[in-house]
Amino acid sequence: MKAVVYIQYGSPDVLQVKQVEKPTPKKNEILIRIKATAVNSGDWRLRKADPFAVRFIFGLLRPKISILGSVFSGEVESIGDDVNYYKVGDFVFGHTNMSFGSYAEYICMLDNASMAIKPANISHTEAAVIPFGGVTALHFIKKAMIKPRQKVLVVGSSGAVGSAAVQIAKSFGADVTGVCGASNIALVKSIGADKVIDYTKEDFTKNGETYDVIFDAVKAIALPRSIKSLNKNGIMILSAAGISEMLQGLWISMTSNKKVLTGVISHKAEDIAFLKELIEKDKFKSVIDRTYPLEKIAEAHAYVEKGHKKGNVAIEV
Ligand SMILES: NC(=O)c1ccc[n+]([C@@H]2O[C@H](COP(=O)([O-])OP(=O)(O)OC[C@H]3O[C@@H](n4cnc5c(N)ncnc54)[C@H](OP(=O)(O)O)[C@@H]3O)[C@@H](O)[C@H]2O)c1
């Protein structure tokens, strides 16, 4: 099968399209013919080992994983003897978690992995981009227990996680304000934000407004200043937090009436099923900036690494 392989960390050129052996499903696995995947922030960070700490988990001198890509949508081609949930011919979409491997024509997934039947009302390309931002935003929004009419501010609302956070918070009945650049205002309004703040013109920490939940999806805010824009008992979500924000957040949670949520998300099939339902009810739509063929994945990586994509970048296999 065709796959994008990398054997050393580095610039987008380390990604090479090659022929590799097609995987065979074990008893409890399904073999999926991938129709579409996506380039997410995690992919380019692993490709270039940035931050350096990536090497401690994914290989000190060279990557232990040779095929990147963590999301997919495709068709079940064959199944193992002990598979219960899927049958040959099903269209499925999901997330590979930390095993990666979706920059390829085929992938084997456990029967109970983080995936679900693809909603019939969207294409494979639209489905493939959903699990990365969707599951991340859902994980934190569920933890924050967002309720109807709560005021929620989403910083980085034009990115993959932020655009999902706007839509999921709206589906929970919140009053959502998105923070984005001027060129993304129309996009963020189109996915349901009640108000939009252009971060190039206005500093949300200085406009006198306060919120029940602030969700920073892109590590764009200064915690000590922004925490003042939270109401009493408010919750700050820092989905892209590094160690320093995690420690500051822990201190704020321990010493004030405000709570800071950080950490690495978990991947569960039930979250993909939840997103599938939102899509079927027209409460969640894919935001796709650009689509590239698998052969142009290096170009897609270079674009995503610049940090200005609108929503997601899809790859058609
Ligand atoms: N906790 C977890 O387990 C977990 C899981 C998944 C992802 N993450 C983290 O989430 C982060 C990436 O999220 P993503 O993929 O959603 O990012 P992304 O799509 O690459 O974000 C790009 C968007 O962010 C906007 N942006 C940049 N700076 C901004 C600012 N100061 N204010 C408002 N918007 C700004 C850009 O708009 P402009 O063009 O206007 O700048 C662009 O539209 C990564 O750091 C990743 O590690 C964490």
mmCIF file of C-alpha atoms and ligand atoms in Angstrom:
data_model
loop_
_atom_site.group_PDB
_atom_site.id
_atom_site.type_symbol
_atom_site.label_atom_id
_atom_site.label_comp_id
_atom_site.label_asym_id
_atom_site.label_seq_id
_atom_site.Cartn_x
_atom_site.Cartn_y
_atom_site.Cartn_z
ATOM 1 C CA MET A 1 0.000 0.000 0.000
ATOM 2 C CA LYS A 2 0.942 3.663 -0.373
ATOM 3 C CA ALA A 3 1.902 5.513 2.823
ATOM 4 C CA VAL A 4 3.744 8.645 3.937
ATOM 5 C CA VAL A 5 6.814 7.439 5.799
ATOM 6 C CA TYR A 6 9.368 9.387 7.837
ATOM 7 C CA ILE A 7 12.542 7.917 9.309
ATOM 8 C CA GLN A 8 14.126 11.072 10.711
ATOM 9 C CA TYR A 9 12.912 14.238 12.427
ATOM 10 C CA GLY A 10 13.054 17.420 10.379
ATOM 11 C CA SER A 11 11.453 19.752 7.826
ATOM 12 C CA PRO A 12 8.391 18.705 5.768
ATOM 13 C CA ASP A 13 10.735 17.073 3.201
ATOM 14 C CA VAL A 14 11.355 14.148 5.573
ATOM 15 C CA LEU A 15 7.843 12.971 4.665
ATOM 16 C CA GLN A 16 8.198 10.526 1.762
ATOM 17 C CA VAL A 17 5.421 8.715 -0.114
ATOM 18 C CA LYS A 18 6.467 5.033 -0.306
ATOM 19 C CA GLN A 19 5.109 1.525 -0.844
ATOM 20 C CA VAL A 20 4.886 -0.391 2.446
ATOM 21 C CA GLU A 21 3.301 -3.672 3.463
ATOM 22 C CA LYS A 22 -0.495 -3.620 3.770
ATOM 23 C CA PRO A 23 -1.535 -4.466 7.380
ATOM 24 C CA THR A 24 -3.588 -7.556 8.224
ATOM 25 C CA PRO A 25 -6.265 -7.294 10.938
ATOM 26 C CA LYS A 26 -5.948 -9.417 14.093
ATOM 27 C CA LYS A 27 -9.004 -11.221 15.519
ATOM 28 C CA ASN A 28 -10.313 -8.113 17.292
ATOM 29 C CA GLU A 29 -9.375 -5.585 14.572
ATOM 30 C CA ILE A 30 -10.917 -4.118 11.439
ATOM 31 C CA LEU A 31 -8.995 -3.185 8.287
ATOM 32 C CA ILE A 32 -10.012 0.249 7.008
ATOM 33 C CA ARG A 33 -9.357 1.577 3.523
ATOM 34 C CA ILE A 34 -8.663 5.218 4.336
ATOM 35 C CA LYS A 35 -10.361 7.789 2.102
ATOM 36 C CA ALA A 36 -9.265 10.910 3.981
ATOM 37 C CA THR A 37 -7.087 12.072 6.870
ATOM 38 C CA ALA A 38 -5.856 15.481 8.101
ATOM 39 C CA VAL A 39 -2.727 17.367 9.124
ATOM 40 C CA ASN A 40 -3.039 18.493 12.733
ATOM 41 C CA SER A 41 -0.735 20.410 15.062
ATOM 42 C CA GLY A 42 0.379 17.155 16.719
ATOM 43 C CA ASP A 43 1.599 15.783 13.357
ATOM 44 C CA TRP A 44 4.051 18.566 12.567
ATOM 45 C CA ARG A 45 5.268 18.678 16.152
ATOM 46 C CA LEU A 46 6.104 14.961 15.970
ATOM 47 C CA ARG A 47 7.608 15.347 12.495
ATOM 48 C CA LYS A 48 10.144 17.911 13.693
ATOM 49 C CA ALA A 49 10.369 16.814 17.369
ATOM 50 C CA ASP A 50 9.211 20.196 18.660
ATOM 51 C CA PRO A 51 9.373 20.587 21.616
ATOM 52 C CA PHE A 52 12.532 18.522 22.187
ATOM 53 C CA ALA A 53 10.709 16.555 24.922
ATOM 54 C CA VAL A 54 8.822 14.778 22.097
ATOM 55 C CA ARG A 55 11.990 12.689 21.652
ATOM 56 C CA PHE A 56 11.714 11.226 25.160
ATOM 57 C CA ILE A 57 8.434 9.541 24.218
ATOM 58 C CA PHE A 58 8.630 9.084 20.442
ATOM 59 C CA GLY A 59 12.333 8.247 19.963
ATOM 60 C CA LEU A 60 15.481 10.052 21.081
ATOM 61 C CA LEU A 61 17.516 10.001 17.856
ATOM 62 C CA ARG A 62 14.911 8.997 15.287
ATOM 63 C CA PRO A 63 11.130 8.470 15.382
ATOM 64 C CA LYS A 64 9.831 5.115 16.618
ATOM 65 C CA ILE A 65 6.618 5.681 14.657
ATOM 66 C CA SER A 66 7.224 5.720 10.905
ATOM 67 C CA ILE A 67 3.740 6.759 9.705
ATOM 68 C CA LEU A 68 2.115 9.885 11.176
ATOM 69 C CA GLY A 69 -1.554 10.906 11.003
ATOM 70 C CA SER A 70 -4.075 10.483 13.807
ATOM 71 C CA VAL A 71 -7.486 10.863 12.184
ATOM 72 C CA PHE A 72 -9.238 9.019 9.393
ATOM 73 C CA SER A 73 -12.446 8.346 7.546
ATOM 74 C CA GLY A 74 -12.822 5.318 5.308
ATOM 75 C CA GLU A 75 -14.471 2.009 4.509
ATOM 76 C CA VAL A 76 -14.156 -1.283 6.410
ATOM 77 C CA GLU A 77 -12.513 -3.716 3.991
ATOM 78 C CA SER A 78 -12.185 -6.797 6.217
ATOM 79 C CA ILE A 79 -12.717 -7.786 9.856
ATOM 80 C CA GLY A 80 -11.186 -10.231 12.372
ATOM 81 C CA ASP A 81 -13.190 -13.196 13.714
ATOM 82 C CA ASP A 82 -13.955 -11.548 17.088
ATOM 83 C CA VAL A 83 -15.175 -8.171 15.795
ATOM 84 C CA ASN A 84 -18.635 -7.202 17.124
ATOM 85 C CA TYR A 85 -19.328 -3.598 16.259
ATOM 86 C CA TYR A 86 -18.511 -3.289 12.543
ATOM 87 C CA LYS A 87 -19.018 -5.172 9.284
ATOM 88 C CA VAL A 88 -17.387 -5.122 5.859
ATOM 89 C CA GLY A 89 -18.573 -2.107 3.851
ATOM 90 C CA ASP A 90 -19.272 0.165 6.855
ATOM 91 C CA PHE A 91 -18.039 3.753 6.537
ATOM 92 C CA VAL A 92 -16.208 4.729 9.736
ATOM 93 C CA PHE A 93 -14.342 7.759 11.080
ATOM 94 C CA GLY A 94 -12.184 8.187 14.159
ATOM 95 C CA HIS A 95 -8.914 8.852 15.942
ATOM 96 C CA THR A 96 -5.898 6.539 16.248
ATOM 97 C CA ASN A 97 -4.892 7.976 19.629
ATOM 98 C CA MET A 98 -1.097 7.713 20.151
ATOM 99 C CA SER A 99 -0.521 4.917 17.629
ATOM 100 C CA PHE A 100 -0.827 7.264 14.582
ATOM 101 C CA GLY A 101 -0.517 5.639 11.118
ATOM 102 C CA SER A 102 -3.367 7.265 9.156
ATOM 103 C CA TYR A 103 -1.186 8.843 6.412
ATOM 104 C CA ALA A 104 -1.704 5.615 4.493
ATOM 105 C CA GLU A 105 -4.119 3.728 2.269
ATOM 106 C CA TYR A 106 -4.957 1.214 5.017
ATOM 107 C CA ILE A 107 -4.980 1.032 8.794
ATOM 108 C CA CYS A 108 -6.004 -1.651 11.314
ATOM 109 C CA MET A 109 -8.025 -0.465 14.315
ATOM 110 C CA LEU A 110 -9.296 -2.324 17.370
ATOM 111 C CA ASP A 111 -13.013 -3.043 17.238
ATOM 112 C CA ASN A 112 -13.609 -0.826 20.318
ATOM 113 C CA ALA A 113 -11.213 2.003 19.327
ATOM 114 C CA SER A 114 -12.110 5.700 19.262
ATOM 115 C CA MET A 115 -14.340 5.616 16.152
ATOM 116 C CA ALA A 116 -17.944 5.407 14.958
ATOM 117 C CA ILE A 117 -20.000 4.963 11.810
ATOM 118 C CA LYS A 118 -19.519 8.062 9.610
ATOM 119 C CA PRO A 119 -22.575 10.342 9.517
ATOM 120 C CA ALA A 120 -24.324 9.873 6.154
ATOM 121 C CA ASN A 121 -24.783 13.633 5.677
ATOM 122 C CA ILE A 122 -21.049 14.422 5.300
ATOM 123 C CA SER A 123 -18.220 13.254 3.026
ATOM 124 C CA HIS A 124 -15.157 11.252 4.125
ATOM 125 C CA THR A 125 -13.056 14.429 3.814
ATOM 126 C CA GLU A 126 -15.436 16.334 6.110
ATOM 127 C CA ALA A 127 -15.565 13.420 8.570
ATOM 128 C CA ALA A 128 -11.788 12.928 8.796
ATOM 129 C CA VAL A 129 -11.119 16.436 10.125
ATOM 130 C CA ILE A 130 -13.616 16.193 12.984
ATOM 131 C CA PRO A 131 -12.069 13.893 15.635
ATOM 132 C CA PHE A 132 -8.922 15.962 16.403
ATOM 133 C CA GLY A 133 -10.499 19.307 17.345
ATOM 134 C CA GLY A 134 -13.880 17.783 18.150
ATOM 135 C CA VAL A 135 -12.707 15.295 20.774
ATOM 136 C CA THR A 136 -10.291 17.810 22.339
ATOM 137 C CA ALA A 137 -12.975 20.485 22.692
ATOM 138 C CA LEU A 138 -15.589 17.982 23.897
ATOM 139 C CA HIS A 139 -13.245 16.541 26.546
ATOM 140 C CA PHE A 140 -12.734 19.944 28.180
ATOM 141 C CA ILE A 141 -16.299 21.213 27.718
ATOM 142 C CA LYS A 142 -17.646 18.092 29.443
ATOM 143 C CA LYS A 143 -15.153 18.588 32.290
ATOM 144 C CA ALA A 144 -16.229 22.222 32.668
ATOM 145 C CA MET A 145 -19.894 21.098 32.675
ATOM 146 C CA ILE A 146 -20.991 24.052 30.537
ATOM 147 C CA LYS A 147 -24.664 24.869 31.096
ATOM 148 C CA PRO A 148 -27.303 26.753 29.070
ATOM 149 C CA ARG A 149 -26.933 30.560 29.086
ATOM 150 C CA GLN A 150 -23.440 30.489 30.605
ATOM 151 C CA LYS A 151 -21.097 33.039 29.045
ATOM 152 C CA VAL A 152 -18.219 31.276 27.271
ATOM 153 C CA LEU A 153 -15.231 32.945 25.597
ATOM 154 C CA VAL A 154 -13.247 30.864 23.056
ATOM 155 C CA VAL A 155 -9.762 32.210 22.251
ATOM 156 C CA GLY A 156 -8.391 30.817 18.973
ATOM 157 C CA SER A 157 -11.925 30.194 17.725
ATOM 158 C CA SER A 158 -10.741 29.945 14.089
ATOM 159 C CA GLY A 159 -8.473 26.913 14.710
ATOM 160 C CA ALA A 160 -9.277 23.202 14.773
ATOM 161 C CA VAL A 161 -9.933 22.964 18.521
ATOM 162 C CA GLY A 162 -11.418 26.477 18.820
ATOM 163 C CA SER A 163 -13.928 26.097 15.969
ATOM 164 C CA ALA A 164 -15.064 22.818 17.549
ATOM 165 C CA ALA A 165 -15.286 24.461 21.000
ATOM 166 C CA VAL A 166 -17.539 27.237 19.647
ATOM 167 C CA GLN A 167 -19.935 24.709 18.099
ATOM 168 C CA ILE A 168 -19.992 22.278 21.048
ATOM 169 C CA ALA A 169 -20.463 25.075 23.615
ATOM 170 C CA LYS A 170 -23.355 26.418 21.487
ATOM 171 C CA SER A 171 -24.904 22.938 21.379
ATOM 172 C CA PHE A 172 -24.790 22.950 25.222
ATOM 173 C CA GLY A 173 -26.812 26.200 25.118
ATOM 174 C CA ALA A 174 -24.014 28.612 26.062
ATOM 175 C CA ASP A 175 -23.722 32.231 24.977
ATOM 176 C CA VAL A 176 -20.450 32.109 23.017
ATOM 177 C CA THR A 177 -17.979 34.861 22.164
ATOM 178 C CA GLY A 178 -15.154 33.928 19.791
ATOM 179 C CA VAL A 179 -11.749 35.619 19.753
ATOM 180 C CA CYS A 180 -10.098 35.564 16.308
ATOM 181 C CA GLY A 181 -8.339 37.736 13.724
ATOM 182 C CA ALA A 182 -10.187 40.094 11.336
ATOM 183 C CA SER A 183 -10.042 37.677 8.397
ATOM 184 C CA ASN A 184 -11.817 34.957 10.416
ATOM 185 C CA ILE A 185 -14.725 36.956 11.865
ATOM 186 C CA ALA A 186 -17.229 35.798 9.217
ATOM 187 C CA LEU A 187 -16.134 32.165 9.679
ATOM 188 C CA VAL A 188 -16.494 32.231 13.467
ATOM 189 C CA LYS A 189 -19.944 33.860 13.197
ATOM 190 C CA SER A 190 -20.975 31.265 10.604
ATOM 191 C CA ILE A 191 -20.323 28.408 13.053
ATOM 192 C CA GLY A 192 -22.600 29.988 15.652
ATOM 193 C CA ALA A 193 -20.643 32.464 17.795
ATOM 194 C CA ASP A 194 -23.016 35.073 19.257
ATOM 195 C CA LYS A 195 -20.266 37.690 19.384
ATOM 196 C CA VAL A 196 -16.749 37.957 17.980
ATOM 197 C CA ILE A 197 -13.737 39.891 19.286
ATOM 198 C CA ASP A 198 -10.963 40.732 16.809
ATOM 199 C CA TYR A 199 -7.789 40.130 18.820
ATOM 200 C CA THR A 200 -5.803 42.487 16.571
ATOM 201 C CA LYS A 201 -8.042 45.414 17.623
ATOM 202 C CA GLU A 202 -9.395 44.578 21.062
ATOM 203 C CA ASP A 203 -7.952 43.016 24.218
ATOM 204 C CA PHE A 204 -10.737 41.004 25.883
ATOM 205 C CA THR A 205 -9.078 41.467 29.275
ATOM 206 C CA LYS A 206 -9.610 45.231 29.032
ATOM 207 C CA ASN A 207 -13.198 45.541 27.800
ATOM 208 C CA GLY A 208 -14.893 45.065 31.196
ATOM 209 C CA GLU A 209 -16.708 41.834 30.170
ATOM 210 C CA THR A 210 -16.470 38.724 32.360
ATOM 211 C CA TYR A 211 -17.224 35.071 31.538
ATOM 212 C CA ASP A 212 -18.206 31.821 33.253
ATOM 213 C CA VAL A 213 -15.783 29.838 31.096
ATOM 214 C CA ILE A 214 -12.739 30.976 29.102
ATOM 215 C CA PHE A 215 -11.408 28.329 26.680
ATOM 216 C CA ASP A 216 -7.952 29.156 25.292
ATOM 217 C CA ALA A 217 -7.368 26.683 22.447
ATOM 218 C CA VAL A 218 -4.070 28.090 21.151
ATOM 219 C CA LYS A 219 -2.035 29.157 24.200
ATOM 220 C CA ALA A 220 -2.638 32.804 23.334
ATOM 221 C CA ILE A 221 -3.454 34.357 26.700
ATOM 222 C CA ALA A 222 -1.455 35.515 29.700
ATOM 223 C CA LEU A 223 -2.968 33.613 32.616
ATOM 224 C CA PRO A 224 -2.555 36.146 35.487
ATOM 225 C CA ARG A 225 -4.215 38.930 33.439
ATOM 226 C CA SER A 226 -6.942 36.815 31.808
ATOM 227 C CA ILE A 227 -8.073 35.154 35.034
ATOM 228 C CA LYS A 228 -9.563 38.535 36.041
ATOM 229 C CA SER A 229 -12.043 38.192 33.150
ATOM 230 C CA LEU A 230 -13.510 35.080 34.802
ATOM 231 C CA ASN A 231 -16.582 35.346 37.043
ATOM 232 C CA LYS A 232 -16.479 33.999 40.613
ATOM 233 C CA ASN A 233 -16.343 30.171 40.413
ATOM 234 C CA GLY A 234 -15.455 30.511 36.736
ATOM 235 C CA ILE A 235 -13.439 27.933 34.803
ATOM 236 C CA MET A 236 -10.415 28.548 32.610
ATOM 237 C CA ILE A 237 -9.667 25.844 30.021
ATOM 238 C CA LEU A 238 -6.113 25.803 28.673
ATOM 239 C CA SER A 239 -6.182 22.959 26.148
ATOM 240 C CA ALA A 240 -2.763 23.854 24.707
ATOM 241 C CA ALA A 241 -1.037 24.461 28.060
ATOM 242 C CA GLY A 242 2.638 23.719 28.579
ATOM 243 C CA ILE A 243 4.236 22.792 31.919
ATOM 244 C CA SER A 244 4.454 26.422 33.099
ATOM 245 C CA GLU A 245 0.705 27.104 32.498
ATOM 246 C CA MET A 246 -0.160 23.765 34.129
ATOM 247 C CA LEU A 247 1.716 24.744 37.292
ATOM 248 C CA GLN A 248 0.240 28.280 37.328
ATOM 249 C CA GLY A 249 -3.203 26.741 36.781
ATOM 250 C CA LEU A 250 -2.753 24.312 39.645
ATOM 251 C CA TRP A 251 -1.800 27.189 41.960
ATOM 252 C CA ILE A 252 -4.835 29.274 40.914
ATOM 253 C CA SER A 253 -7.166 26.279 41.377
ATOM 254 C CA MET A 254 -5.756 25.649 44.868
ATOM 255 C CA THR A 255 -5.731 29.268 46.082
ATOM 256 C CA SER A 256 -8.810 30.937 44.550
ATOM 257 C CA ASN A 257 -12.490 30.371 43.791
ATOM 258 C CA LYS A 258 -11.564 29.874 40.117
ATOM 259 C CA LYS A 259 -10.548 26.629 38.456
ATOM 260 C CA VAL A 260 -8.031 26.009 35.661
ATOM 261 C CA LEU A 261 -8.350 22.862 33.513
ATOM 262 C CA THR A 262 -5.307 21.566 31.630
ATOM 263 C CA GLY A 263 -3.882 18.160 30.703
ATOM 264 C CA VAL A 264 -3.812 15.603 27.928
ATOM 265 C CA ILE A 265 -7.139 14.379 26.612
ATOM 266 C CA SER A 266 -8.257 10.762 26.466
ATOM 267 C CA HIS A 267 -9.832 9.107 23.409
ATOM 268 C CA LYS A 268 -13.074 7.168 23.676
ATOM 269 C CA ALA A 269 -15.485 5.751 21.103
ATOM 270 C CA GLU A 270 -18.377 7.399 22.980
ATOM 271 C CA ASP A 271 -16.966 10.873 22.212
ATOM 272 C CA ILE A 272 -16.857 10.143 18.474
ATOM 273 C CA ALA A 273 -20.430 8.807 18.731
ATOM 274 C CA PHE A 274 -21.443 12.049 20.509
ATOM 275 C CA LEU A 275 -19.915 14.159 17.717
ATOM 276 C CA LYS A 276 -21.616 11.974 15.094
ATOM 277 C CA GLU A 277 -24.986 12.796 16.689
ATOM 278 C CA LEU A 278 -24.244 16.538 16.707
ATOM 279 C CA ILE A 279 -23.318 16.349 13.008
ATOM 280 C CA GLU A 280 -26.501 14.455 12.168
ATOM 281 C CA LYS A 281 -28.547 17.103 14.012
ATOM 282 C CA ASP A 282 -26.732 19.826 12.004
ATOM 283 C CA LYS A 283 -25.230 21.248 15.216
ATOM 284 C CA PHE A 284 -21.626 20.635 14.183
ATOM 285 C CA LYS A 285 -19.987 21.142 10.824
ATOM 286 C CA SER A 286 -16.491 20.563 9.517
ATOM 287 C CA VAL A 287 -14.385 23.651 8.967
ATOM 288 C CA ILE A 288 -11.923 22.936 6.156
ATOM 289 C CA ASP A 289 -9.392 25.503 5.028
ATOM 290 C CA ARG A 290 -7.513 23.506 2.375
ATOM 291 C CA THR A 291 -7.507 19.954 0.974
ATOM 292 C CA TYR A 292 -4.368 18.303 -0.423
ATOM 293 C CA PRO A 293 -3.784 14.898 -2.065
ATOM 294 C CA LEU A 294 -1.629 12.447 -0.047
ATOM 295 C CA GLU A 295 1.277 13.050 -2.454
ATOM 296 C CA LYS A 296 1.375 16.746 -1.406
ATOM 297 C CA ILE A 297 1.498 16.089 2.326
ATOM 298 C CA ALA A 298 4.812 17.941 2.751
ATOM 299 C CA GLU A 299 3.133 21.099 1.379
ATOM 300 C CA ALA A 300 0.217 20.600 3.760
ATOM 301 C CA HIS A 301 2.621 20.244 6.721
ATOM 302 C CA ALA A 302 4.468 23.438 5.776
ATOM 303 C CA TYR A 303 1.155 25.312 5.648
ATOM 304 C CA VAL A 304 -0.196 23.972 8.965
ATOM 305 C CA GLU A 305 3.102 24.682 10.750
ATOM 306 C CA LYS A 306 2.688 28.415 10.028
ATOM 307 C CA GLY A 307 -0.126 28.417 12.623
ATOM 308 C CA HIS A 308 -2.728 30.351 10.629
ATOM 309 C CA LYS A 309 -4.972 27.650 9.229
ATOM 310 C CA LYS A 310 -8.701 28.215 9.432
ATOM 311 C CA GLY A 311 -10.165 25.132 11.072
ATOM 312 C CA ASN A 312 -8.570 22.100 9.470
ATOM 313 C CA VAL A 313 -6.397 20.928 6.597
ATOM 314 C CA ALA A 314 -7.673 17.717 5.000
ATOM 315 C CA ILE A 315 -5.745 15.087 3.034
ATOM 316 C CA GLU A 316 -7.489 12.947 0.421
ATOM 317 C CA VAL A 317 -5.972 9.476 0.093
HETATM 318 N N1 LIG B 1 -4.641 18.910 25.642
HETATM 319 C C1 LIG B 1 -4.588 18.043 24.649
HETATM 320 O O1 LIG B 1 -4.590 16.823 24.838
HETATM 321 C C2 LIG B 1 -4.542 18.568 23.229
HETATM 322 C C3 LIG B 1 -5.147 17.849 22.197
HETATM 323 C C4 LIG B 1 -5.096 18.371 20.902
HETATM 324 C C5 LIG B 1 -4.465 19.587 20.673
HETATM 325 N N2 LIG B 1 -3.864 20.236 21.696
HETATM 326 C C6 LIG B 1 -3.135 21.498 21.467
HETATM 327 O O2 LIG B 1 -3.963 22.437 20.816
HETATM 328 C C7 LIG B 1 -3.116 23.334 20.094
HETATM 329 C C8 LIG B 1 -3.490 23.529 18.665
HETATM 330 O O3 LIG B 1 -4.790 23.641 18.437
HETATM 331 P P1 LIG B 1 -5.329 23.790 16.948
HETATM 332 O O4 LIG B 1 -4.874 22.642 16.102
HETATM 333 O O5 LIG B 1 -6.759 24.054 17.110
HETATM 334 O O6 LIG B 1 -4.561 25.075 16.430
HETATM 335 P P2 LIG B 1 -4.569 25.658 14.955
HETATM 336 O O7 LIG B 1 -5.773 25.171 14.220
HETATM 337 O O8 LIG B 1 -3.255 25.411 14.334
HETATM 338 O O9 LIG B 1 -4.703 27.214 15.298
HETATM 339 C C9 LIG B 1 -4.599 28.115 14.263
HETATM 340 C C10 LIG B 1 -5.591 29.247 14.474
HETATM 341 O O10 LIG B 1 -5.318 29.921 15.694
HETATM 342 C C11 LIG B 1 -5.513 31.313 15.481
HETATM 343 N N3 LIG B 1 -4.719 32.125 16.404
HETATM 344 C C12 LIG B 1 -3.368 32.173 16.491
HETATM 345 N N4 LIG B 1 -3.014 33.062 17.447
HETATM 346 C C13 LIG B 1 -4.151 33.583 17.961
HETATM 347 C C14 LIG B 1 -4.449 34.543 18.981
HETATM 348 N N5 LIG B 1 -3.482 35.166 19.639
HETATM 349 N N6 LIG B 1 -5.740 34.821 19.257
HETATM 350 C C15 LIG B 1 -6.733 34.194 18.578
HETATM 351 N N7 LIG B 1 -6.521 33.290 17.588
HETATM 352 C C16 LIG B 1 -5.243 32.973 17.294
HETATM 353 C C17 LIG B 1 -5.054 31.510 14.044
HETATM 354 O O11 LIG B 1 -5.661 32.662 13.528
HETATM 355 P P3 LIG B 1 -4.761 33.896 12.924
HETATM 356 O O12 LIG B 1 -4.400 33.457 11.543
HETATM 357 O O13 LIG B 1 -5.663 35.059 13.003
HETATM 358 O O14 LIG B 1 -3.556 34.016 13.790
HETATM 359 C C18 LIG B 1 -5.520 30.226 13.348
HETATM 360 O O15 LIG B 1 -6.795 30.343 12.746
HETATM 361 C C19 LIG B 1 -1.749 22.702 19.990
HETATM 362 O O16 LIG B 1 -0.854 23.438 20.768
HETATM 363 C C20 LIG B 1 -1.959 21.313 20.514
HETATM 364 O O17 LIG B 1 -0.825 20.838 21.149
HETATM 365 C C21 LIG B 1 -3.897 19.770 22.968
#
